[in-house]
Tab-separated table of C-alpha atoms and ligand atoms in Angstrom:
chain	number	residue	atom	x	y	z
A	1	UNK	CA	0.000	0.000	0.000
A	2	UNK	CA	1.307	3.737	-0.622
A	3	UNK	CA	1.472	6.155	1.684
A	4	UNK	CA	2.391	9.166	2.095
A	5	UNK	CA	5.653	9.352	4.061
A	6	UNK	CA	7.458	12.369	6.250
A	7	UNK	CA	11.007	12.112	6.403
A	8	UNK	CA	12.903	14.857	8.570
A	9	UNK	CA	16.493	14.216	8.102
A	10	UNK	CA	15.715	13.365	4.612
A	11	UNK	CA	18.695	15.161	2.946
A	12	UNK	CA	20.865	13.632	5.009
A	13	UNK	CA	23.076	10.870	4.160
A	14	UNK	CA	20.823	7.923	5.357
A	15	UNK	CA	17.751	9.993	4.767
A	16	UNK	CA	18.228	10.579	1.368
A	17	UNK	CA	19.039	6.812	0.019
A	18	UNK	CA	15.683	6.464	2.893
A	19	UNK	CA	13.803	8.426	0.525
A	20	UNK	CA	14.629	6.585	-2.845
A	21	UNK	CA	14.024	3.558	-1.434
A	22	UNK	CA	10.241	4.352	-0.225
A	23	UNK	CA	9.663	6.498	-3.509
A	24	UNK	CA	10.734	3.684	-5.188
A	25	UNK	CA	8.226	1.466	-3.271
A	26	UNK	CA	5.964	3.721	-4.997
A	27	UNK	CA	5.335	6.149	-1.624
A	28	UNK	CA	5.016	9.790	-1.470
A	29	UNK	CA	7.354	11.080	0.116
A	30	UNK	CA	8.132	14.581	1.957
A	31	UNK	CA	11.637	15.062	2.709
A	32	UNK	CA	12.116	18.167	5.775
A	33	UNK	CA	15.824	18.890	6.423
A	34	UNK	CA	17.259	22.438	8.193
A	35	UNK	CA	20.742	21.482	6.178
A	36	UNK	CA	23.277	21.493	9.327
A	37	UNK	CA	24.667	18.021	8.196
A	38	UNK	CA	22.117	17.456	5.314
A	39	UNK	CA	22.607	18.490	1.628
A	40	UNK	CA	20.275	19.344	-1.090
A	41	UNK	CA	22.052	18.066	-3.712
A	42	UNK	CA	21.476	14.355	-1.661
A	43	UNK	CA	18.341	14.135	-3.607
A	44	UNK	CA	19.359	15.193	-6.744
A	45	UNK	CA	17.615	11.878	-8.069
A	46	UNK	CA	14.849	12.653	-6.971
A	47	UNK	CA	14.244	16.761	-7.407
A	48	UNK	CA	11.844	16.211	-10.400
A	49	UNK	CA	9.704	13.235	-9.134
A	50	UNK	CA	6.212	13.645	-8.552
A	51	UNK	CA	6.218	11.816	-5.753
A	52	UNK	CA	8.717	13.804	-4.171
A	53	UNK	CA	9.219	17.277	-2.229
A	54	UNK	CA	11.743	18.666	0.101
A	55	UNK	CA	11.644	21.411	2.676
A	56	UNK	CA	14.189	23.083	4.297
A	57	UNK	CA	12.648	22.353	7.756
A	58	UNK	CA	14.136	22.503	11.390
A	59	UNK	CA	11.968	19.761	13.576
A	60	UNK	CA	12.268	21.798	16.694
A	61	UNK	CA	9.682	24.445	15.197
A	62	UNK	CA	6.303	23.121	14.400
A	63	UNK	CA	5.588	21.091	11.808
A	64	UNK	CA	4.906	22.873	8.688
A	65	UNK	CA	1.497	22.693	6.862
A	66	UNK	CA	2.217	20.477	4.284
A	67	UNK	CA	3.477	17.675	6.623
A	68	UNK	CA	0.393	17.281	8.368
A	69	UNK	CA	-1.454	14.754	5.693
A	70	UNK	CA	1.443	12.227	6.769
A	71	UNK	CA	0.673	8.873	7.554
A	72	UNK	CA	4.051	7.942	8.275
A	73	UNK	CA	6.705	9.254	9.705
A	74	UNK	CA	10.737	8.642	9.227
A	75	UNK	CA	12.861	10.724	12.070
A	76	UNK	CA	16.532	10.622	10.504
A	77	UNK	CA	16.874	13.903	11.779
A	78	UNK	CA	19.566	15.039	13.875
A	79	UNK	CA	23.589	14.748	12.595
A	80	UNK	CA	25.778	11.651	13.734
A	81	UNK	CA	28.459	12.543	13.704
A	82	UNK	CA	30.092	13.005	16.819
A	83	UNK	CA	32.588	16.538	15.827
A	84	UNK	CA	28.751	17.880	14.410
A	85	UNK	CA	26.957	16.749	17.342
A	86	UNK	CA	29.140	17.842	19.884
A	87	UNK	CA	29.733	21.131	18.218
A	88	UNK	CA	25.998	22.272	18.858
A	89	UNK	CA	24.661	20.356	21.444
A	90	UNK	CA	21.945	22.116	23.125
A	91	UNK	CA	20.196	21.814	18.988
A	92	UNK	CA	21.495	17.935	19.637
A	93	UNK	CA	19.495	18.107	22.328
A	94	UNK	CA	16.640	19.805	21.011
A	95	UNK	CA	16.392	17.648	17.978
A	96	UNK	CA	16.451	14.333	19.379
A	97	UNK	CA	13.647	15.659	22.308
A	98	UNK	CA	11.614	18.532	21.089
A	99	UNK	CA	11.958	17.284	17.120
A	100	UNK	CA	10.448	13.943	17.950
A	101	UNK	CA	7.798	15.608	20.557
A	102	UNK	CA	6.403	17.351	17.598
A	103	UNK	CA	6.526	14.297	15.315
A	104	UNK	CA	5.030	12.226	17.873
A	105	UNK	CA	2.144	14.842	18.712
A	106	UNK	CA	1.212	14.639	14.794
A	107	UNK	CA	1.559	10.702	15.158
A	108	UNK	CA	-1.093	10.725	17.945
A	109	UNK	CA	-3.731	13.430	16.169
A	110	UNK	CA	-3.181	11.610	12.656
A	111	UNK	CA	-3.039	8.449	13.666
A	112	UNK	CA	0.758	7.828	12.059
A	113	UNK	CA	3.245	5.245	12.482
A	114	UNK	CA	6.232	6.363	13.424
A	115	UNK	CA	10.172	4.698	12.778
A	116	UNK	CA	12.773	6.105	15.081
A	117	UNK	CA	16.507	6.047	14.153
A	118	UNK	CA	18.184	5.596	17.204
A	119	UNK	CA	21.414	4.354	17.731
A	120	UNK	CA	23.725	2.071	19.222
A	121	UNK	CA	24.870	5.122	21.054
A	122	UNK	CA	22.607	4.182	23.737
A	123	UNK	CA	24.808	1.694	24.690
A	124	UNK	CA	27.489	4.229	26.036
A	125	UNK	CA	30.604	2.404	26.338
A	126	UNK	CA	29.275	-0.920	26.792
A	127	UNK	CA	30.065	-3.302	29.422
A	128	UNK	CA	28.504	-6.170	28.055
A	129	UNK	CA	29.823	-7.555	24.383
A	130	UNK	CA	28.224	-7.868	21.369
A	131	UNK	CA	24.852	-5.755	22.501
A	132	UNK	CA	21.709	-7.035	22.557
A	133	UNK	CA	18.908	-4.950	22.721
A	134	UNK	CA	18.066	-5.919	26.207
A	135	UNK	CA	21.468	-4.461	27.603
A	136	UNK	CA	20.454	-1.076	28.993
A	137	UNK	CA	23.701	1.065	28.602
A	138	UNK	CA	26.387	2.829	30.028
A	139	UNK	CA	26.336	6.283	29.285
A	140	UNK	CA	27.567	9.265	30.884
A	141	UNK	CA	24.934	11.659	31.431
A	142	UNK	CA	27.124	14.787	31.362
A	143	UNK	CA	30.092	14.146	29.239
A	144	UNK	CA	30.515	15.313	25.836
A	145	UNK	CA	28.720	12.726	24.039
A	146	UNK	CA	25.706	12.640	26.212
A	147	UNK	CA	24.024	15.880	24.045
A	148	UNK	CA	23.102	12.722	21.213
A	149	UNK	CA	23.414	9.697	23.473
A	150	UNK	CA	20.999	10.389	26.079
A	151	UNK	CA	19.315	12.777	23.644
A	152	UNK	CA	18.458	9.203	21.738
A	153	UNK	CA	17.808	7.500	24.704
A	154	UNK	CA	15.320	10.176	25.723
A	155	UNK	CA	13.754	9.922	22.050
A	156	UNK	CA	13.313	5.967	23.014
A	157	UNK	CA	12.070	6.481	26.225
A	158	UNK	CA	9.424	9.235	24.422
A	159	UNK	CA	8.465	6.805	21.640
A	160	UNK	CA	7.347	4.377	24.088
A	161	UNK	CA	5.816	6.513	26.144
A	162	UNK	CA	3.583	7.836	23.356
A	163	UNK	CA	2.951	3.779	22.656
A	164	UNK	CA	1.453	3.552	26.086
A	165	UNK	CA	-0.245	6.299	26.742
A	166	UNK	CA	-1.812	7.401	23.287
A	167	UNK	CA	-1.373	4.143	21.459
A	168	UNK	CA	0.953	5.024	18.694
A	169	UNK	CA	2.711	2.688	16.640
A	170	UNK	CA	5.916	3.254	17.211
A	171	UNK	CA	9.462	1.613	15.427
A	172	UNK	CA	12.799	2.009	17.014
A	173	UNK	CA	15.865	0.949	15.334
A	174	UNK	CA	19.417	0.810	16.896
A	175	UNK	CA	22.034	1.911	13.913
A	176	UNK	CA	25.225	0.895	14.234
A	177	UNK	CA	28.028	2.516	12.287
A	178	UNK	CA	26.380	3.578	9.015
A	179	UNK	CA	28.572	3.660	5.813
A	180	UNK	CA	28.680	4.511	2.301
A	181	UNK	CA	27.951	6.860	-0.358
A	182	UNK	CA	26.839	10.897	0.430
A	183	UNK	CA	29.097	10.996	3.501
A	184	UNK	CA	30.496	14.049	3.295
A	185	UNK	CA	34.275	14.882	3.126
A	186	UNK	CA	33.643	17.139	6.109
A	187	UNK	CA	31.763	14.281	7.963
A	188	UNK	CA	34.873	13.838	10.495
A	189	UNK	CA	33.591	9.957	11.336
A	190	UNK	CA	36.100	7.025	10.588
A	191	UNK	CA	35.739	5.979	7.562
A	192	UNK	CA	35.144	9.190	5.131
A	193	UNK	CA	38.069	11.109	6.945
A	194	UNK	CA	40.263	7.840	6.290
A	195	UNK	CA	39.215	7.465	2.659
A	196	UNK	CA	39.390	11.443	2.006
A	197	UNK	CA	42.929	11.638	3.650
A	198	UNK	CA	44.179	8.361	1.722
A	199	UNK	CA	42.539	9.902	-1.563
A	200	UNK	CA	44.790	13.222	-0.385
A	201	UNK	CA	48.039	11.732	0.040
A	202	UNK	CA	47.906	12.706	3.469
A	203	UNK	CA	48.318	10.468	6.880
A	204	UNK	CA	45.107	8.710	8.299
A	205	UNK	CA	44.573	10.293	11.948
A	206	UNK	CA	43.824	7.464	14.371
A	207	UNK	CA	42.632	8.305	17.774
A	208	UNK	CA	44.266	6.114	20.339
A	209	UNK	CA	46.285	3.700	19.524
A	210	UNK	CA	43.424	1.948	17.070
A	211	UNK	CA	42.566	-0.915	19.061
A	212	UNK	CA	38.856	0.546	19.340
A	213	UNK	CA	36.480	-1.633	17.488
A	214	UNK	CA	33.794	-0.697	15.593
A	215	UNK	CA	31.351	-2.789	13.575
A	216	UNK	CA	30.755	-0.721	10.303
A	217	UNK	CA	27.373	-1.726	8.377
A	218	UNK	CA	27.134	-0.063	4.360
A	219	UNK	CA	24.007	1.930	3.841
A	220	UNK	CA	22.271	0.020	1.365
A	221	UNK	CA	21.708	-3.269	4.567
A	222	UNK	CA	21.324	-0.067	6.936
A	223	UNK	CA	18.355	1.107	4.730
A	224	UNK	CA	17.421	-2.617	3.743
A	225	UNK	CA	17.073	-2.555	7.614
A	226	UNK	CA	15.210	0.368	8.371
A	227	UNK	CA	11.994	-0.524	6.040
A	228	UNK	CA	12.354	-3.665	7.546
A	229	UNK	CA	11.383	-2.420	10.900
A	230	UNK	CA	9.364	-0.118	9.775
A	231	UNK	CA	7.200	-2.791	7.846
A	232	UNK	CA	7.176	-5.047	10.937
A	233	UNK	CA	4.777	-5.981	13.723
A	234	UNK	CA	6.526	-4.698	17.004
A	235	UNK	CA	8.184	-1.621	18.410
A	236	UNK	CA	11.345	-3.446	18.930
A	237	UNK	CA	14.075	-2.135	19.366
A	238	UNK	CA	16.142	-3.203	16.785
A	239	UNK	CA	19.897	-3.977	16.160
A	240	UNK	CA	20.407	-2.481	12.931
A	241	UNK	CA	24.053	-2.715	11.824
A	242	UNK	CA	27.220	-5.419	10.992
A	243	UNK	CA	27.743	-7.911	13.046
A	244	UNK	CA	31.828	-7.653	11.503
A	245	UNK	CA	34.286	-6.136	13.874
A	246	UNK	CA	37.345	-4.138	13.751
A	247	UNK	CA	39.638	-2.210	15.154
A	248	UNK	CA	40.457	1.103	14.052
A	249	UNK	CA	44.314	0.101	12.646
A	250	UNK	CA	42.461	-2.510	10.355
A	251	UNK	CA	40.056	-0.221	9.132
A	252	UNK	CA	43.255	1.705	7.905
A	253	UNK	CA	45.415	-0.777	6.580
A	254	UNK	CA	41.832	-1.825	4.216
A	255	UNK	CA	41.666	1.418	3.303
A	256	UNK	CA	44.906	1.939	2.193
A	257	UNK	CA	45.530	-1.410	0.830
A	258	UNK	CA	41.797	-0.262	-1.455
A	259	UNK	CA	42.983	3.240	-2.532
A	260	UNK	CA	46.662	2.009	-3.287
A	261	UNK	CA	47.193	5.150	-1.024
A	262	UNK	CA	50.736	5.769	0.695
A	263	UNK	CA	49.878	7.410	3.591
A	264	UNK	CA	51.161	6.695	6.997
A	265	UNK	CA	49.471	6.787	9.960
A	266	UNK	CA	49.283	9.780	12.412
A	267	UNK	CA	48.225	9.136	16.208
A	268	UNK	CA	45.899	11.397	17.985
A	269	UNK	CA	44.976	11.598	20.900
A	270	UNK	CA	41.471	9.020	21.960
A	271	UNK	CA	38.280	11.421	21.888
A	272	UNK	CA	36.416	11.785	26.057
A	273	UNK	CA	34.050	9.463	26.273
A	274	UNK	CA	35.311	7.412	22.967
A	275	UNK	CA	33.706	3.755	23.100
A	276	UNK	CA	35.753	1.308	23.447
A	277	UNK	CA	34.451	-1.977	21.445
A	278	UNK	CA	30.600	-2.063	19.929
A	279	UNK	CA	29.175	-5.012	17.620
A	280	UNK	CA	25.482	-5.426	17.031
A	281	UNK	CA	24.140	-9.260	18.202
A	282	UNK	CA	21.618	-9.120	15.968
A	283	UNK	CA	19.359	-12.373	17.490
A	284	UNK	CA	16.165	-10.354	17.874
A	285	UNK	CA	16.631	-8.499	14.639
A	286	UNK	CA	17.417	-11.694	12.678
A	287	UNK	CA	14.918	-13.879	14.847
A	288	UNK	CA	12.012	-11.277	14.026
A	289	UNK	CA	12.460	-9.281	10.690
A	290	UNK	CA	14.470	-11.498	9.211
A	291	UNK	CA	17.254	-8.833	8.590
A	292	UNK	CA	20.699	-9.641	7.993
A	293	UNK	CA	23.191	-7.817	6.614
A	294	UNK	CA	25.181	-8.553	2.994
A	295	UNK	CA	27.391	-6.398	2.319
A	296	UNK	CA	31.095	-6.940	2.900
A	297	UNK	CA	33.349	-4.262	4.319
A	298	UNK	CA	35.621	-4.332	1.582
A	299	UNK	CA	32.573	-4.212	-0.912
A	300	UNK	CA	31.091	-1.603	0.621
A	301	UNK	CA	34.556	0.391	1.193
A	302	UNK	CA	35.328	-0.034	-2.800
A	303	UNK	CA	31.946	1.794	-3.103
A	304	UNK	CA	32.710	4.405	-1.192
A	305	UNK	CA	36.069	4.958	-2.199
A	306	UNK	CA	34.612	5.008	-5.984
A	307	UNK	CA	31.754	7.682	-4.322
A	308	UNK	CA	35.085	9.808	-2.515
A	309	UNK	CA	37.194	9.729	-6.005
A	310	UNK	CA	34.523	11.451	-8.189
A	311	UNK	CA	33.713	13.900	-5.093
A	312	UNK	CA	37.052	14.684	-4.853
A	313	UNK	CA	37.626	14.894	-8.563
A	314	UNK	CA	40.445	11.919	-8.481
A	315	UNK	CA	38.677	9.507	-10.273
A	316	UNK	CA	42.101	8.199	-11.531
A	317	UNK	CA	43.479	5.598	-9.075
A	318	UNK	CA	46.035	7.019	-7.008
A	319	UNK	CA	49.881	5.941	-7.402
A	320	UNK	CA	50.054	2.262	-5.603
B	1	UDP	N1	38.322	7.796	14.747
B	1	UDP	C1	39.646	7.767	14.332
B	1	UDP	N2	40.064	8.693	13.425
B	1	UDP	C2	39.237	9.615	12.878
B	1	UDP	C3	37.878	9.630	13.285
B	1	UDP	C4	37.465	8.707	14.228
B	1	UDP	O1	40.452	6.930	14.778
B	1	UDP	O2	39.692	10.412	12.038
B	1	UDP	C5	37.865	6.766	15.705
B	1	UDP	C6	37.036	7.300	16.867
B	1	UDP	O3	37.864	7.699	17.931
B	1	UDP	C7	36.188	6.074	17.192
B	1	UDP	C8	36.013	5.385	15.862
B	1	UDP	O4	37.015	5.898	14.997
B	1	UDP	O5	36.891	5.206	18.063
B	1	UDP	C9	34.650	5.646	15.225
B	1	UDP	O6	34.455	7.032	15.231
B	1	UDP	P1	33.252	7.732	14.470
B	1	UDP	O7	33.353	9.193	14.768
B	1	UDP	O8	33.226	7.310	13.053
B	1	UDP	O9	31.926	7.125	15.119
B	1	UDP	P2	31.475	6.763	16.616
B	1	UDP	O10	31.226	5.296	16.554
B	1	UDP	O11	32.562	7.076	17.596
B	1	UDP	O12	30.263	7.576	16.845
């Protein structure tokens, strides 16, 4: 069945390959972005589609006429990276809290289902390994990462509410490490600045001394994942993400080893707060939706070094 679909965040770099998917699923779909991460050009593909429309939009003002015919609702808004995050964090705050209010306040009066991106974020720097979805966290409520983490958590604890007390269908998925195509070269997580600096010539800045893992999951499963619980029966929440771990050094030496790049690598020092190891178990996700991921990290990481090289303007390889 079509719908018609709200997606704040929708420029963004999930949000936008969010949107081609559902207007390719035959959906209308209303894209709302304010631009702090997001870019217009994202949805290039889709600027002349009929089924299409986007609005420069900032959640934590009111929804805007247009959005109120919405039947569904897709909150990728708010940026995720942790350099943009941090560097505005009361709007962090205000996004994740007072966004979603305002979403959720249409849900109930409309009657609209409503898909949450959270994050594994809300796992802090976890004591328990992989996380389920029944671990509650470890997060620390003041330090520099809490302006998203317990900003997310607060946007799960908000969704649920609204599920008790009003009835609305809520969906609340748990992204892991989301990669591909559209991030930015000004992102400033992982993987673009190690791709854009190996493109450059110049040397790959690892925080710490790389042992940090990360489990990174390409955006086409991460999408792939996000309809799925979306489409499905129960709140959740999800594990959406790879279940492939790695430290930070390996990330590196496939990135290099992909771009033929001769960079070195440049130590810096480990980010407050900087998690320590993180891998989806993806039981209940698997178990329920039947979601796994497909992608490879070296598939995935060709694509996005392919998406870096014409962004860049180096679509010649690089000296090996
Ligand atoms: N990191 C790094 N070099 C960079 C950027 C990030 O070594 O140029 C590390 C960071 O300290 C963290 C991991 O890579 O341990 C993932 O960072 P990212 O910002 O991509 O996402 P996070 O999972 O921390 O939100």
């Amino acid at each position: 069945m079509s719908d018609f679909v709200l997606v704040p965040g929708g420029a963004g770099f999930l949000g936008s390959h969010l949107c081609e998917r559902l207007v390719a699923a035959g959906h209308e779909v209303l894209a709302l972005d304010d631009f702090s991460s997001g870019a217009a050009e994202h949805c290039d593909a889709l600027r002349d589609h009929p089924r299409f429309r986007l609005l420069r939009h900032d959640i934590t003002e009111p929804l805007p006429e247009d959005a109120l015919r919405a039947r569904v609702v897709c909150n990728l808004a708010c940026p995720a990276s942790p350099p943009q995050y941090q560097a505005r964090p009361v709007q962090t705050v205000l996004t994740s809290v007072l966004g979603l209010w305002h979403l959720l306040e249409h849900a109930r009066a409309r009657g609209a289902r409503v898909l949450q991106a959270s994050t594994s974020e809300v796992y802090g720097d976890p004591e328990v390994h992989p996380q389920s979805e029944a671990y509650v966290g470890h997060v620390d409520p003041i330090g520099p990462r809490s302006c998203y983490d317990e900003g997310k958590r607060c946007g799960e604890a908000m969704c649920f509410a609204y599920q008790r007390e009003h009835g609305v269908p809520v969906r609340v998925a748990r992204i892991f490490n989301s990669y591909g195509p559209r991030l930015r070269p000004g992102d400033g997580r992982v993987v673009s600045n190690f791709i854009v600096q190996a493109l450059e010539g110049r040397p790959l800045t690892v925080y710490g001394d790389g042992t940090q893992t990360r489990s990174f999951c390409y955006v086409d499963d991460t999408v792939d994942g996000l309809l799925r619980v979306l489409d499905g029966d129960t709140p959740g929440p999800f594990n959406i993400g790879n279940p492939a771990e790695h430290t930070m050094l390996e990330l590196a030496e496939q990135v290099l080893r992909l771009t033929g790049s001769r960079s070195t690598l440049e130590h810096r020092p480990l980010p407050v707060d900087d998690p320590r190891r993180r891998r989806p178990d993806l039981t209940r996700t698997t178990a329920t939706l039947g979601w796994a991921p497909r992608v490879s990290l070296e598939d995935g990481l060709r694509e996005t070094i392919a998406h870096f090289r014409h962004v860049l303007g180096r679509d010649t390889p690089v000296a090996a």
